[in-house]
Every structure is written in C-alpha cells, then in structure tokens.
Coordinates of C-alpha atoms and ligand atoms in Angstrom, one line a residue:
M1 CA -13.1 16.7 -32.1
I2 CA -9.9 16.5 -30.0
I3 CA -8.2 13.2 -30.8
M4 CA -7.3 11.7 -27.5
D5 CA -4.3 9.4 -27.3
H6 CA -4.1 6.6 -24.8
K7 CA -1.7 8.3 -22.5
T8 CA -3.9 11.4 -22.2
L9 CA -6.9 9.3 -21.4
R10 CA -5.1 7.3 -18.8
K11 CA -4.1 10.5 -17.1
K12 CA -7.5 12.0 -17.3
F13 CA -9.0 9.0 -15.6
L14 CA -6.5 8.8 -12.8
D15 CA -6.5 12.6 -12.2
F16 CA -10.3 12.6 -12.0
F17 CA -10.3 10.0 -9.2
E18 CA -7.2 11.4 -7.5
K19 CA -8.9 14.7 -7.2
R20 CA -11.8 13.0 -5.5
G21 CA -9.8 11.4 -2.8
H22 CA -8.5 8.2 -4.4
K23 CA -5.0 6.9 -4.0
V24 CA -3.6 5.8 -7.4
V25 CA -2.2 2.3 -7.1
P26 CA -0.1 0.7 -9.8
S27 CA -1.3 -2.3 -11.8
S28 CA -0.5 -5.7 -10.1
S29 CA 1.2 -8.6 -11.8
L30 CA -0.7 -10.7 -14.5
I31 CA 0.1 -13.7 -12.4
P32 CA -1.8 -13.3 -9.1
T33 CA -1.0 -14.8 -5.7
D34 CA -4.5 -16.4 -5.7
P35 CA -3.8 -20.0 -6.9
S36 CA -7.4 -20.5 -8.1
V37 CA -7.0 -18.2 -11.1
L38 CA -4.3 -18.4 -13.8
F39 CA -4.3 -14.7 -14.6
T40 CA -5.4 -11.4 -13.3
T41 CA -8.7 -10.9 -15.0
A42 CA -10.0 -7.8 -13.2
G43 CA -8.9 -4.6 -11.5
M44 CA -10.3 -5.8 -8.2
Q45 CA -8.1 -9.0 -8.1
Q46 CA -5.3 -7.3 -6.1
F47 CA -7.8 -5.7 -3.7
K48 CA -9.8 -8.8 -2.7
P49 CA -8.6 -8.9 0.9
Y50 CA -9.6 -5.2 1.4
Y51 CA -13.3 -6.0 0.9
T52 CA -13.3 -8.7 3.5
G53 CA -11.3 -6.8 6.1
D54 CA -8.4 -9.2 5.8
A55 CA -6.2 -6.3 4.8
D56 CA -6.3 -2.6 5.9
A57 CA -6.5 -0.1 3.1
M58 CA -5.9 2.8 5.4
K59 CA -2.6 1.3 6.5
D60 CA -1.5 0.2 3.0
F61 CA -2.7 3.2 0.9
G62 CA -3.5 5.9 3.4
S63 CA -7.0 6.0 1.9
L64 CA -10.2 3.8 1.8
N65 CA -10.5 4.7 -1.9
V66 CA -8.1 3.7 -4.7
A67 CA -8.0 3.9 -8.5
S68 CA -5.9 1.8 -10.9
I69 CA -5.3 0.9 -14.5
Q70 CA -4.8 -2.9 -14.4
R71 CA -3.3 -5.1 -17.0
C72 CA -5.5 -8.2 -17.4
L73 CA -5.5 -11.4 -19.4
R74 CA -8.5 -13.6 -20.2
T75 CA -8.5 -16.7 -22.3
S76 CA -12.2 -17.3 -22.3
D77 CA -12.6 -15.4 -25.5
I78 CA -9.4 -16.5 -27.3
D79 CA -11.4 -18.0 -30.2
E80 CA -13.3 -14.8 -30.8
V81 CA -10.2 -12.7 -31.1
G82 CA -10.1 -11.2 -34.6
D83 CA -13.6 -9.6 -34.5
E84 CA -14.1 -5.9 -33.6
S85 CA -14.0 -6.2 -29.8
H86 CA -12.5 -9.4 -28.3
L87 CA -9.0 -9.5 -26.9
T88 CA -6.9 -11.7 -24.6
F89 CA -4.7 -9.0 -23.1
F90 CA -6.5 -5.8 -22.1
E91 CA -6.4 -3.1 -19.5
M92 CA -9.1 -2.1 -17.1
L93 CA -9.7 1.3 -15.5
G94 CA -11.2 1.0 -12.1
N95 CA -12.1 3.0 -9.0
F96 CA -12.6 1.0 -5.7
S97 CA -13.7 1.8 -2.3
F98 CA -13.5 -0.3 0.9
G99 CA -15.9 1.5 3.1
G100 CA -15.0 5.0 2.0
Y101 CA -18.2 5.6 -0.1
G102 CA -21.3 3.9 -1.3
K103 CA -23.5 3.5 -4.3
K104 CA -24.5 7.2 -4.6
E105 CA -20.9 8.5 -5.0
A106 CA -19.9 5.5 -7.2
I107 CA -22.8 6.3 -9.7
E108 CA -22.3 10.1 -9.5
Y109 CA -18.5 9.8 -10.2
A110 CA -19.1 7.6 -13.2
Y111 CA -21.8 9.9 -14.6
E112 CA -19.6 12.9 -14.1
F113 CA -16.5 11.3 -15.7
I114 CA -18.5 10.2 -18.8
K115 CA -19.8 13.7 -19.1
E116 CA -16.3 15.1 -18.8
L117 CA -15.3 12.9 -21.8
G118 CA -18.1 14.4 -23.8
L119 CA -19.9 11.0 -24.2
K120 CA -23.6 10.4 -24.2
I121 CA -25.1 7.5 -22.3
D122 CA -27.6 5.4 -24.2
Y123 CA -29.0 3.7 -21.2
V124 CA -28.0 2.1 -17.9
S125 CA -28.9 -1.2 -16.4
V126 CA -29.5 -2.2 -12.7
F127 CA -30.0 -5.5 -10.9
G128 CA -33.7 -6.4 -11.0
G129 CA -33.3 -9.2 -8.5
G130 CA -33.4 -13.0 -8.8
E131 CA -32.2 -16.3 -7.3
G132 CA -33.2 -15.1 -3.8
I133 CA -31.2 -11.9 -4.1
P134 CA -33.2 -8.7 -3.8
A135 CA -33.5 -6.1 -6.6
D136 CA -31.2 -3.1 -6.3
E137 CA -33.8 -0.4 -5.9
E138 CA -31.4 2.0 -4.3
S139 CA -29.3 2.2 -7.5
E140 CA -32.4 2.7 -9.6
K141 CA -33.4 5.7 -7.4
I142 CA -29.9 7.2 -7.5
W143 CA -29.9 7.1 -11.3
Q144 CA -33.3 8.7 -11.4
A145 CA -32.0 11.5 -9.3
V146 CA -28.8 11.9 -11.3
N147 CA -30.8 12.2 -14.6
P148 CA -34.5 11.7 -14.7
L149 CA -34.4 11.3 -18.5
L150 CA -32.1 8.3 -18.4
E151 CA -33.5 5.0 -19.6
I152 CA -32.9 2.3 -16.9
K153 CA -33.1 -1.4 -17.8
K154 CA -33.5 -4.1 -15.2
T155 CA -32.0 -7.5 -15.7
G156 CA -31.2 -10.6 -13.6
R157 CA -28.3 -12.5 -12.2
D158 CA -26.8 -13.3 -15.6
D159 CA -26.3 -9.7 -16.7
N160 CA -26.2 -7.6 -13.6
F161 CA -24.3 -9.6 -11.0
W162 CA -20.5 -9.8 -11.0
G163 CA -17.8 -12.0 -9.5
P164 CA -16.1 -13.6 -7.8
T165 CA -12.8 -14.0 -9.5
G166 CA -11.4 -17.5 -8.7
D167 CA -13.0 -20.1 -6.3
E168 CA -14.3 -17.6 -3.8
G169 CA -14.5 -13.9 -3.1
P170 CA -16.4 -10.6 -3.0
C171 CA -19.2 -10.2 -5.6
G172 CA -22.5 -8.5 -5.9
P173 CA -25.1 -6.7 -8.0
T174 CA -23.9 -4.3 -10.7
T175 CA -25.1 -1.3 -12.6
E176 CA -23.8 -0.8 -16.1
I177 CA -23.4 2.1 -18.4
F178 CA -24.0 1.6 -22.2
I179 CA -22.8 4.0 -24.9
N180 CA -23.4 3.4 -28.6
G181 CA -24.9 0.1 -27.7
V182 CA -21.7 -1.1 -26.0
E183 CA -21.2 -1.8 -22.3
I184 CA -18.6 0.7 -21.2
W185 CA -18.6 0.7 -17.4
N186 CA -19.4 -2.0 -14.9
I187 CA -20.0 -0.8 -11.4
V188 CA -20.1 -3.6 -8.9
F189 CA -21.4 -3.4 -5.4
N190 CA -19.6 -6.0 -3.5
Q191 CA -22.2 -6.8 -0.9
Y192 CA -21.6 -10.6 -0.7
F193 CA -18.8 -13.0 -0.3
Q194 CA -19.3 -16.2 -2.4
E195 CA -17.9 -19.2 -0.6
K196 CA -16.3 -22.2 -2.5
D197 CA -19.6 -24.0 -2.2
K198 CA -21.3 -21.1 -4.1
T199 CA -23.3 -19.9 -1.0
L200 CA -23.4 -16.1 -0.5
R201 CA -22.9 -14.4 2.8
P202 CA -23.4 -10.6 3.2
I203 CA -20.3 -8.4 3.7
K204 CA -19.9 -4.7 4.2
L205 CA -20.6 -2.8 1.0
G206 CA -17.5 -2.2 -1.2
I207 CA -17.3 -0.5 -4.6
D208 CA -15.5 -2.2 -7.5
T209 CA -15.7 -0.7 -11.0
G210 CA -14.3 -1.9 -14.3
M211 CA -14.1 0.0 -17.5
G212 CA -12.3 -1.7 -20.5
F213 CA -9.7 0.7 -21.6
E214 CA -9.5 -0.3 -25.2
R215 CA -13.3 0.0 -25.7
L216 CA -13.4 3.4 -23.9
L217 CA -10.5 4.7 -26.0
A218 CA -12.3 3.6 -29.2
T219 CA -15.5 5.2 -28.0
V220 CA -13.8 8.5 -27.1
R221 CA -12.1 8.5 -30.5
G222 CA -15.4 7.9 -32.2
V223 CA -14.3 4.6 -33.9
K224 CA -16.3 1.4 -33.5
N225 CA -13.3 -0.8 -33.6
I226 CA -10.7 -1.2 -30.8
F227 CA -8.0 -2.0 -33.3
E228 CA -8.3 1.5 -34.8
T229 CA -6.8 3.1 -31.7
D230 CA -3.2 4.0 -30.9
L231 CA -3.0 0.9 -28.7
F232 CA -3.1 -1.2 -31.9
L233 CA -2.7 0.7 -35.1
P234 CA 1.1 1.1 -34.9
I235 CA 1.3 -2.7 -34.5
I236 CA -1.2 -3.5 -37.3
E237 CA 0.5 -1.1 -39.7
L238 CA 3.7 -3.0 -39.4
L239 CA 2.2 -6.3 -40.5
P240 CA 2.3 -7.4 -44.1
G241 CA -0.5 -5.9 -46.2
D242 CA -1.6 -9.2 -47.7
L243 CA -2.7 -10.6 -44.4
S244 CA -6.4 -10.5 -43.8
E245 CA -7.7 -7.9 -41.3
K246 CA -8.8 -10.6 -39.0
N247 CA -5.4 -12.3 -38.9
K248 CA -3.6 -9.0 -38.3
R249 CA -5.8 -8.5 -35.3
I250 CA -5.1 -12.0 -33.9
I251 CA -1.4 -11.5 -34.4
A252 CA -1.4 -8.1 -32.8
D253 CA -3.4 -9.3 -29.8
H254 CA -1.4 -12.5 -29.3
L255 CA 2.0 -10.8 -29.6
K256 CA 0.9 -8.2 -27.1
A257 CA -0.3 -10.8 -24.6
A258 CA 2.9 -12.8 -25.1
T259 CA 5.1 -9.8 -24.7
F260 CA 3.4 -8.9 -21.4
L261 CA 3.7 -12.5 -20.1
L262 CA 7.4 -12.8 -21.2
A263 CA 8.0 -9.4 -19.5
E264 CA 7.0 -11.0 -16.2
G265 CA 9.4 -13.9 -16.6
V266 CA 6.7 -16.5 -17.6
K267 CA 8.4 -19.2 -19.8
P268 CA 6.5 -21.0 -22.5
S269 CA 5.8 -24.6 -21.3
N270 CA 3.1 -27.3 -20.9
K271 CA 1.1 -26.2 -17.9
G272 CA -1.1 -23.4 -16.7
S273 CA -0.1 -19.8 -17.6
E274 CA 3.0 -21.2 -19.3
Y275 CA 0.9 -23.2 -21.7
V276 CA -1.3 -20.2 -22.5
L277 CA 1.9 -18.3 -23.4
R278 CA 3.1 -21.2 -25.6
R279 CA -0.3 -21.3 -27.4
L280 CA -0.2 -17.6 -28.1
I281 CA 3.4 -17.7 -29.5
R282 CA 2.8 -20.9 -31.5
K283 CA -0.3 -19.4 -33.2
V284 CA 1.8 -16.5 -34.4
V285 CA 4.5 -18.8 -35.6
V286 CA 1.9 -20.7 -37.6
F287 CA 0.9 -17.5 -39.2
E288 CA 4.6 -17.0 -40.1
H289 CA 4.5 -20.2 -41.9
L290 CA 1.4 -19.2 -43.8
N291 CA 2.7 -15.9 -44.8
V292 CA 6.4 -15.6 -45.6
N293 CA 6.4 -11.8 -45.2
L294 CA 5.4 -12.0 -41.6
F295 CA 8.5 -13.7 -40.3
S296 CA 10.7 -10.6 -40.6
K297 CA 8.0 -8.5 -38.9
T298 CA 7.1 -10.2 -35.7
E299 CA 10.2 -9.0 -33.8
S300 CA 9.5 -5.4 -34.7
A301 CA 5.9 -5.9 -33.7
I302 CA 7.1 -7.0 -30.3
S303 CA 9.3 -3.9 -30.1
K304 CA 6.4 -1.8 -31.1
V305 CA 4.3 -3.2 -28.2
M306 CA 7.1 -2.2 -25.8
E307 CA 7.2 1.3 -27.4
I308 CA 3.5 1.8 -27.1
Y309 CA 3.5 1.0 -23.4
S310 CA 6.8 2.5 -22.6
G311 CA 6.8 4.6 -19.4
I312 CA 3.6 2.8 -18.3
Y313 CA 4.9 -0.7 -17.5
P314 CA 8.5 -0.7 -16.5
E315 CA 8.4 -4.6 -16.7
L316 CA 8.6 -4.2 -20.4
N317 CA 12.2 -3.0 -20.2
N318 CA 13.3 -6.6 -20.4
T319 CA 15.9 -7.6 -22.9
E320 CA 14.9 -11.3 -22.7
I321 CA 11.4 -10.8 -24.3
I322 CA 12.6 -11.1 -27.9
S323 CA 15.1 -13.8 -27.2
E324 CA 12.6 -15.9 -25.3
F325 CA 10.1 -15.4 -28.2
K326 CA 12.7 -16.6 -30.7
G327 CA 13.7 -19.5 -28.5
E328 CA 10.1 -20.8 -28.4
R329 CA 9.7 -20.2 -32.1
D330 CA 12.9 -22.3 -32.8
K331 CA 11.7 -25.0 -30.5
F332 CA 8.3 -25.1 -32.3
N333 CA 9.8 -25.0 -35.7
K334 CA 12.0 -28.0 -35.1
T335 CA 9.0 -30.3 -34.6
S336 CA 6.1 -28.4 -36.1
I337 CA 7.1 -28.3 -39.8
Q338 CA 5.9 -31.9 -40.0
G339 CA 2.7 -31.0 -38.2
I340 CA 2.0 -28.2 -40.6
K341 CA 2.6 -30.6 -43.5
E342 CA 0.1 -33.1 -41.9
A343 CA -2.4 -30.3 -41.5
E344 CA -2.1 -29.4 -45.1
K345 CA -2.8 -33.0 -46.1
I346 CA -6.3 -32.9 -44.5
T347 CA -8.9 -33.4 -47.2
K348 CA -12.3 -32.1 -47.8
E349 CA -13.7 -35.5 -46.9
D350 CA -11.9 -35.4 -43.6
L351 CA -13.5 -32.1 -42.9
E352 CA -17.0 -33.5 -43.4
D353 CA -16.4 -36.1 -40.6
P354 CA -16.0 -34.3 -37.3
I355 CA -14.9 -37.4 -35.5
K356 CA -12.3 -38.2 -38.0
L357 CA -11.1 -34.6 -38.2
G358 CA -10.9 -34.4 -34.4
N359 CA -8.7 -37.6 -34.3
I360 CA -6.4 -36.2 -37.0
V361 CA -6.1 -32.8 -35.2
F362 CA -5.4 -34.6 -31.9
H363 CA -2.8 -36.7 -33.5
I364 CA -1.1 -33.7 -35.0
H365 CA -1.0 -32.0 -31.6
E366 CA 0.3 -35.1 -29.8
S367 CA 3.0 -36.0 -32.3
F368 CA 4.2 -32.7 -33.6
G369 CA 3.2 -30.1 -31.0
L370 CA 0.9 -28.2 -33.3
P371 CA -2.0 -27.0 -31.1
P372 CA -5.6 -27.5 -32.4
D373 CA -6.2 -23.8 -32.9
A374 CA -3.1 -23.6 -35.1
T375 CA -4.3 -26.5 -37.2
T376 CA -7.7 -24.7 -37.5
E377 CA -5.9 -21.6 -38.7
I378 CA -4.2 -23.6 -41.4
L379 CA -7.5 -25.0 -42.5
R380 CA -9.1 -21.6 -42.6
N381 CA -6.1 -20.3 -44.6
R382 CA -6.9 -23.0 -47.1
G383 CA -10.4 -21.6 -47.4
F384 CA -12.1 -24.2 -45.2
D385 CA -14.0 -22.5 -42.5
N386 CA -17.4 -24.0 -42.3
F387 CA -16.5 -27.3 -40.6
I388 CA -18.4 -28.1 -37.5
V389 CA -16.1 -26.7 -34.9
E390 CA -18.1 -27.9 -31.8
D391 CA -18.2 -31.5 -32.9
F392 CA -14.6 -31.6 -33.7
K393 CA -13.7 -29.9 -30.4
N394 CA -15.7 -32.5 -28.5
T395 CA -13.8 -35.3 -30.2
I396 CA -10.4 -33.7 -29.3
A397 CA -11.6 -33.3 -25.7
A398 CA -12.6 -36.9 -25.6
R399 CA -9.4 -38.1 -27.0
R400 CA -7.4 -35.9 -24.6
A401 CA -9.3 -37.3 -21.6
E402 CA -8.7 -40.9 -22.8
H403 CA -5.0 -40.1 -23.3
Q404 CA -4.7 -38.6 -19.8
E405 CA -6.5 -41.6 -18.3
I406 CA -3.9 -43.9 -20.0
S407 CA -0.9 -41.9 -18.8
R408 CA -2.4 -41.6 -15.3
A409 CA -2.9 -45.4 -15.2
G410 CA 0.7 -45.8 -16.4
A411 CA 2.0 -43.4 -13.8
E412 CA -0.1 -45.1 -11.0
K413 CA 1.5 -48.4 -11.8
K414 CA 4.9 -46.8 -11.6
F415 CA 4.4 -44.5 -8.5
G416 CA 1.7 -46.4 -6.6
G417 CA -1.3 -44.1 -6.9
H418 CA -0.3 -40.7 -8.3
G419 CA 0.2 -39.2 -11.7
L420 CA 2.7 -36.9 -10.2
I421 CA 5.0 -38.4 -7.6
L422 CA 4.6 -35.2 -5.6
D423 CA 1.7 -32.8 -5.8
T424 CA 1.1 -30.6 -2.8
D425 CA -0.5 -27.3 -3.8
E426 CA 2.9 -25.8 -3.5
L427 CA 5.3 -28.4 -5.0
K428 CA 5.0 -30.5 -8.1
A429 CA 7.3 -33.2 -9.3
G430 CA 6.8 -35.9 -12.0
N431 CA 9.9 -38.1 -11.4
E432 CA 12.7 -38.7 -8.9
E433 CA 15.0 -36.2 -10.4
E434 CA 12.3 -33.4 -10.2
L435 CA 11.5 -34.5 -6.7
A436 CA 15.1 -34.0 -5.6
K437 CA 15.1 -30.5 -7.2
V438 CA 11.8 -29.3 -5.7
T439 CA 12.9 -30.6 -2.3
R440 CA 16.1 -28.5 -2.4
L441 CA 14.1 -25.4 -3.6
H442 CA 11.5 -26.0 -0.8
T443 CA 14.1 -25.9 2.0
A444 CA 15.6 -22.8 0.2
T445 CA 12.2 -21.2 0.4
H446 CA 12.1 -21.6 4.2
L447 CA 15.6 -20.1 4.4
L448 CA 14.5 -17.2 2.2
L449 CA 11.6 -16.3 4.5
A450 CA 14.0 -16.5 7.5
A451 CA 16.5 -14.3 5.6
L452 CA 13.8 -11.7 4.6
R453 CA 12.7 -11.5 8.3
E454 CA 16.3 -10.9 9.3
V455 CA 16.7 -8.1 6.8
F456 CA 13.3 -6.5 7.2
G457 CA 11.9 -7.6 10.6
Q458 CA 9.4 -10.1 11.9
E459 CA 6.4 -8.5 10.1
I460 CA 7.4 -10.3 6.9
E461 CA 5.0 -13.1 6.2
Q462 CA 4.6 -15.6 3.4
R463 CA 1.7 -14.7 1.0
G464 CA 2.2 -17.3 -1.6
S465 CA 4.7 -20.0 -2.7
D466 CA 4.9 -22.1 -5.9
I467 CA 7.8 -24.5 -6.6
T468 CA 8.6 -26.2 -9.9
P469 CA 11.7 -28.2 -10.7
E470 CA 13.1 -25.0 -12.4
R471 CA 12.6 -22.4 -9.7
L472 CA 10.9 -21.2 -6.5
R473 CA 8.5 -18.3 -6.5
F474 CA 7.8 -16.6 -3.2
D475 CA 5.3 -13.8 -2.4
F476 CA 5.5 -11.8 0.8
N477 CA 4.2 -8.6 2.3
F478 CA 6.4 -5.6 1.7
P479 CA 5.5 -2.1 0.6
R480 CA 8.1 -1.2 -2.0
K481 CA 10.7 -2.5 -4.5
L482 CA 13.7 -4.1 -2.8
S483 CA 17.1 -2.6 -3.5
F484 CA 19.9 -4.6 -5.1
E485 CA 21.7 -4.4 -1.7
E486 CA 18.7 -5.8 0.2
L487 CA 18.3 -8.7 -2.2
K488 CA 22.0 -9.4 -2.0
R489 CA 21.8 -9.4 1.8
A490 CA 18.9 -11.9 1.7
E491 CA 20.8 -14.1 -0.8
D492 CA 23.9 -14.0 1.3
I493 CA 22.0 -15.0 4.5
V494 CA 20.6 -18.0 2.6
D495 CA 24.0 -18.9 1.2
S496 CA 25.7 -18.7 4.6
A497 CA 23.0 -21.0 6.0
I498 CA 23.8 -23.4 3.2
A499 CA 27.6 -23.1 3.8
A500 CA 27.1 -23.7 7.6
D501 CA 25.6 -27.1 6.6
M502 CA 22.7 -26.8 9.1
T503 CA 20.6 -29.8 10.1
V504 CA 17.0 -29.8 9.0
S505 CA 14.7 -31.7 11.4
F506 CA 11.0 -31.9 12.2
E507 CA 8.8 -32.6 15.2
E508 CA 5.2 -33.6 15.3
M509 CA 3.1 -31.4 17.6
D510 CA -0.4 -30.4 18.4
L511 CA -1.5 -27.5 16.3
E512 CA -2.0 -25.2 19.2
D513 CA 1.4 -26.0 20.7
A514 CA 3.0 -25.5 17.4
K515 CA 1.4 -22.0 17.0
K516 CA 2.4 -21.1 20.6
S517 CA 6.0 -22.1 19.9
G518 CA 6.2 -19.2 17.5
A519 CA 6.6 -21.4 14.4
R520 CA 5.6 -19.6 11.1
F521 CA 2.2 -20.6 9.8
L522 CA -0.2 -19.2 7.1
P523 CA -3.0 -17.3 8.6
G524 CA -6.3 -18.5 7.2
E525 CA -4.9 -21.9 6.2
K526 CA -6.8 -25.0 7.6
Y527 CA -4.3 -27.2 9.4
P528 CA -4.9 -30.7 10.9
E529 CA -4.9 -31.2 14.7
K530 CA -1.4 -32.8 14.5
V531 CA 1.2 -30.9 12.5
K532 CA 4.8 -31.1 11.6
V533 CA 7.1 -28.3 12.5
Y534 CA 10.3 -28.1 10.5
F535 CA 13.4 -26.5 12.1
I536 CA 16.5 -25.3 10.3
G537 CA 18.9 -24.8 13.3
A538 CA 17.6 -21.8 15.2
L539 CA 17.1 -19.8 11.9
S540 CA 13.8 -21.1 10.8
K541 CA 10.7 -22.8 12.4
E542 CA 7.7 -23.4 10.1
L543 CA 4.5 -25.5 10.1
C544 CA 5.0 -27.6 7.0
G545 CA 4.3 -30.9 5.4
G546 CA 7.7 -31.3 3.8
P547 CA 9.6 -32.7 2.1
H548 CA 12.9 -31.1 2.9
V549 CA 16.6 -31.9 2.5
S550 CA 18.2 -33.2 5.7
K551 CA 21.3 -30.9 5.6
T552 CA 21.3 -27.4 4.1
S553 CA 24.5 -28.1 2.1
E554 CA 22.3 -30.4 -0.2
I555 CA 20.7 -27.2 -1.5
G556 CA 23.8 -26.1 -3.5
T557 CA 24.1 -22.4 -4.5
F558 CA 21.0 -20.2 -4.0
I559 CA 20.5 -17.4 -6.6
I560 CA 17.8 -14.8 -6.6
T561 CA 16.9 -14.2 -10.3
K562 CA 14.1 -11.6 -10.1
E563 CA 12.2 -9.3 -7.7
E564 CA 8.9 -7.7 -8.7
A565 CA 5.5 -6.4 -7.5
V566 CA 2.6 -8.8 -7.4
S567 CA 0.1 -6.2 -6.2
A568 CA -0.1 -3.4 -3.7
G569 CA 2.0 -4.4 -0.7
I570 CA 3.0 -7.8 -2.1
R571 CA 6.4 -8.5 -3.6
R572 CA 7.6 -11.6 -5.5
I573 CA 11.0 -13.2 -5.6
R574 CA 12.0 -15.9 -8.0
A575 CA 15.2 -17.9 -7.3
I576 CA 17.0 -21.0 -8.5
V577 CA 19.5 -23.4 -6.9
K578 CA 22.5 -24.7 -8.7
Ligands
LIG601 N1 -14.7 -6.0 -11.4 C1 -15.5 -5.5 -12.4 C2 -15.3 -5.9 -13.8 O1 -14.3 -6.6 -14.0 O2 -16.0 -5.7 -14.7

C-alpha cells in the first residue's frame, strides 16, 4: 500500500474538486465574524451568506462551487480528548455549492473520490424524515443508482440533519458515508434556514460537505487511531516516554490548538475564546508539573506543530507563539503552585463526597487559578479516576452560579444595574478606566472605517467590530491581503484626524432620514425608529449608539498591530491606542 502523507492527501482532495469546476478557497480564521459562535467549527462557517443570497459567490469566487480545507476548533469534546478519535483542533475537507449543483452531483463526487482513494464504503445513511420534515427519498434513489449493492440506513433528525452553526443559519438533511464503522463524510443539503426561534424556513438547495481530515488520513493509512498519522506522530514522539499514551494525546492536541490560537493573535485571558486558550495551556502546564521531563519538551513540541503545518498556514510564521506560551506558563506558575499543592492534599474521603469535592475544586480554581480539569488531571495522576465526575461537576457549576450572583449583586450596587458598566454587543467595560479606553478605541474604529474608505473606495463596509480595553478588532469586505503601504496610509489618515483635533458630535434622527443622509449603517441590523448619527467632522458619519470621545485628540496615538484574513472576502484589522 502507498503510504500517503498529509500533504499529498490535501492536494488530492483539492485537485479532485478543482478539476470538477470548484474554486479552491483558503481556510478562514478560527475566530469567525459571527458573534454567536466562539470558534469556526465547520467548513461552511465562512460561506454562510452565500447560501442565503446575502453574498454572491460568482462575484467573490468566479464560481458557484468551492472547496476548502478549514481549520476548526470545537470544545464540546474537550473531556474526551485522549481516546482514539476526539480532538479540539482539527481540519475539515469540504466541497460546497451555492446553486451550482444538487444532490446527484454531490453524492456522485463523494462516491468517486472515495473510490479514487481505494477505500470501501461499509454503508451510507440518509434522512428518514421526522419532526415534520419529509424523508430525503431523492438521496436514497441517487445512492441506489450509484451502486445498487450499497446498504442504505435511514435515521431521523438526531443523526441525519445538520446545522446551523451559531444562533441561526442554513441547515438541512444529510447523507453520511461510513468506512470501517466510522463516519467519514457528512454531506449536508442546506434546504432550510433555521431562525433564532428554531423555526425552519425553506431556502434554495445548497451543498455543504464536511470530512474530518485526521480521520480520513488515518483511514487511508489503514490505522485505526488518528494519533498514528503524520499530523500527530512527530509531536507524540517528542514527548517523554514515561507519560501515558492518553496524556501524550491530550498534550499533543492541546498544544496544537493553543499554537493555532496564539498564531492568530488570541491572548490567554478570562473570557470566551481567550479563556479556552488559557485552559488549553494551563492543562499542559499542569502536566509539566506532574512529569518533570515534559517541561523541556513543550517548546519543541510547539515548534513541531509549526513544522508539520508549514507551507499550509502562513499564520504559523509568528515568532510570538512560543513567547506568549511561556508568558502564560509563568503567570500560571506564580499562582498555581499552591493550587497544585492543595489538589495533592485531597483525600480519598473527599473523593467519596462529590459535593465536598466540588467545593474543594471550586475553591482551588477561585483562589489559585487552577481550572477544574487540571485538578481532575492531578487526581487521575494519583490513581484516582473513578470518582463521580457528573456530581462533582454539578457542584462546581452551582457554586460558580452562586459566585456570579454575588459579584453581579455587588456590581449592581456599585454601577446601578449592570455587572459591566458598559456592555453593548460591540463594547465591554468593567470599570471607569476600561470605559475610557473602549470609548477611545470606539471613535478610532469609526475613523478607521473612514480611512479604509478613503484608501479603497466607498465599497468598503463594516462586517464586524469587537472592542475590549486592550484593542479594537475590525472586520470589513476586501478581497486580498493589504500591503504594508496601504495599512500605513490608513493608519496615517486616522492619526491625521486625531492630530486635527476634530469635534465628535451626534444628532438624533428618524431612521429613514438617517439612512437617506448617507450615514453608514449595518445592513441587516435592526435599528429603532429614532437613531443617533455620530459625525466626526466631514470625515465620518455613522448610525451608532456611542459612546465616543468629544474631540479626536483624546484618542491618543493609533497603531495598527495586525491585518489578516477572516474568510473569503473579509479582512480583519487589530489596532491599539496609546
Ligand atoms: N458542515 C458539515 C459538517 O461540519 O459536518
């Protein structure tokens, strides 16, 4: 048998679909524009607007059919990592069509590609109907025509219906291909749009397929275990021999996921994706405490991740990855040593009382920053692994809820009604100092949009904005990487506007008048009848709830720190003010 390496398999997949009229599109960012999901969890995430007609694939890709290999991150299975098939970071091969072809071609392409790889299908599954949605008889007939000998299983909504990602979006019945008992390819027929209230409305049929790359590679290589592929073996082989197989897998997975997040400029912290990154790193650092030989290996393991994916993800050429990892390790080590000592004091009796254990684990997290999964790992390392995880998790959850209630009540007293003193979807601030910072960054965001429109023209529109006290993050439509000179020009326009000390003012208007006045607004956003329009001299005019500085000089110095792709046709700029 030919041993296929991961780079060859990537090429085989993309070439196969390119030859059949698909435009190859690069992976989008792990952090999507869609605020209702923390991470990109599927290949179709970046293509959501093409299924609904909100974006035009012909215009953006020159084709209605595209194919990609998408980097993804899912935290739903984080506790399962260590067995033979679960991961947090993984890649997804996919072919997609937005009106270019239908079920017949989607099924035939999949069948042909599987054959080309020399694999044998065990059986396929199709949607047998349920919950008011009709069975997918068309797919069943197509499979029968493709190969009359194939076994076709029919299942309901739980197994053969996929999506949406996030709060709303395209979704629909699926057909799945199983090889050696494992689901290899999920072919989704996006025939519905699920609204936020979970109702389904029919949309024009679109094709969305997802094939887990690690699983496929293992299958093609004839190994049962995803860790025995060239996506993992070189990392695992670096780790100390006295670690258990399971712990090696956890470390390899978590370091890989952390490396990819750090590569995109995510910083470990306490909220959202930043907290996930912190958890991943801290778990590895706990293993460093449990095995002295690991400490000297983690950095080379990170370098190995970069090496494996070199030439595939240019984002990994980022010199800050290792220093950021070490920074978080140092921060954790300063406080966590005590936490680890406390975890080591947990007795057999404590373990038999899930409520008591939950309280101890919660206390260790609150006081020493040692996350519950890290404490669990220490207990496992001591040979305790049959305590009642569910009960103890429930206790931690209850304590956490109580704790949040107390801090919310405290904050309400202080700020008259809110845990955060500012929380629009876009801006968040916990105290007066943070409020001043996000306000400066918010006005800078308006100036940045105005500057980009000056550099590139009036087609540039905001596609996403997220402001923390540390930085602004701004997404907009643009088809390619910005050059250094272009970024510099945009930065200079913003800094000149700051130097000119322009007045920031607002007017309340009727929504229709505001839109007619040419003020920028977000298409698709629901605005009230009366809106505020913020003006910065004649440079910027935007529908916005505020808050903003009153004179641009209050912003300080504006510095662009990063420019990157979010998805096809969408770029992201991060900037700070000093
Ligand atoms: N979008 C199909 C899948 O993720 O399986």
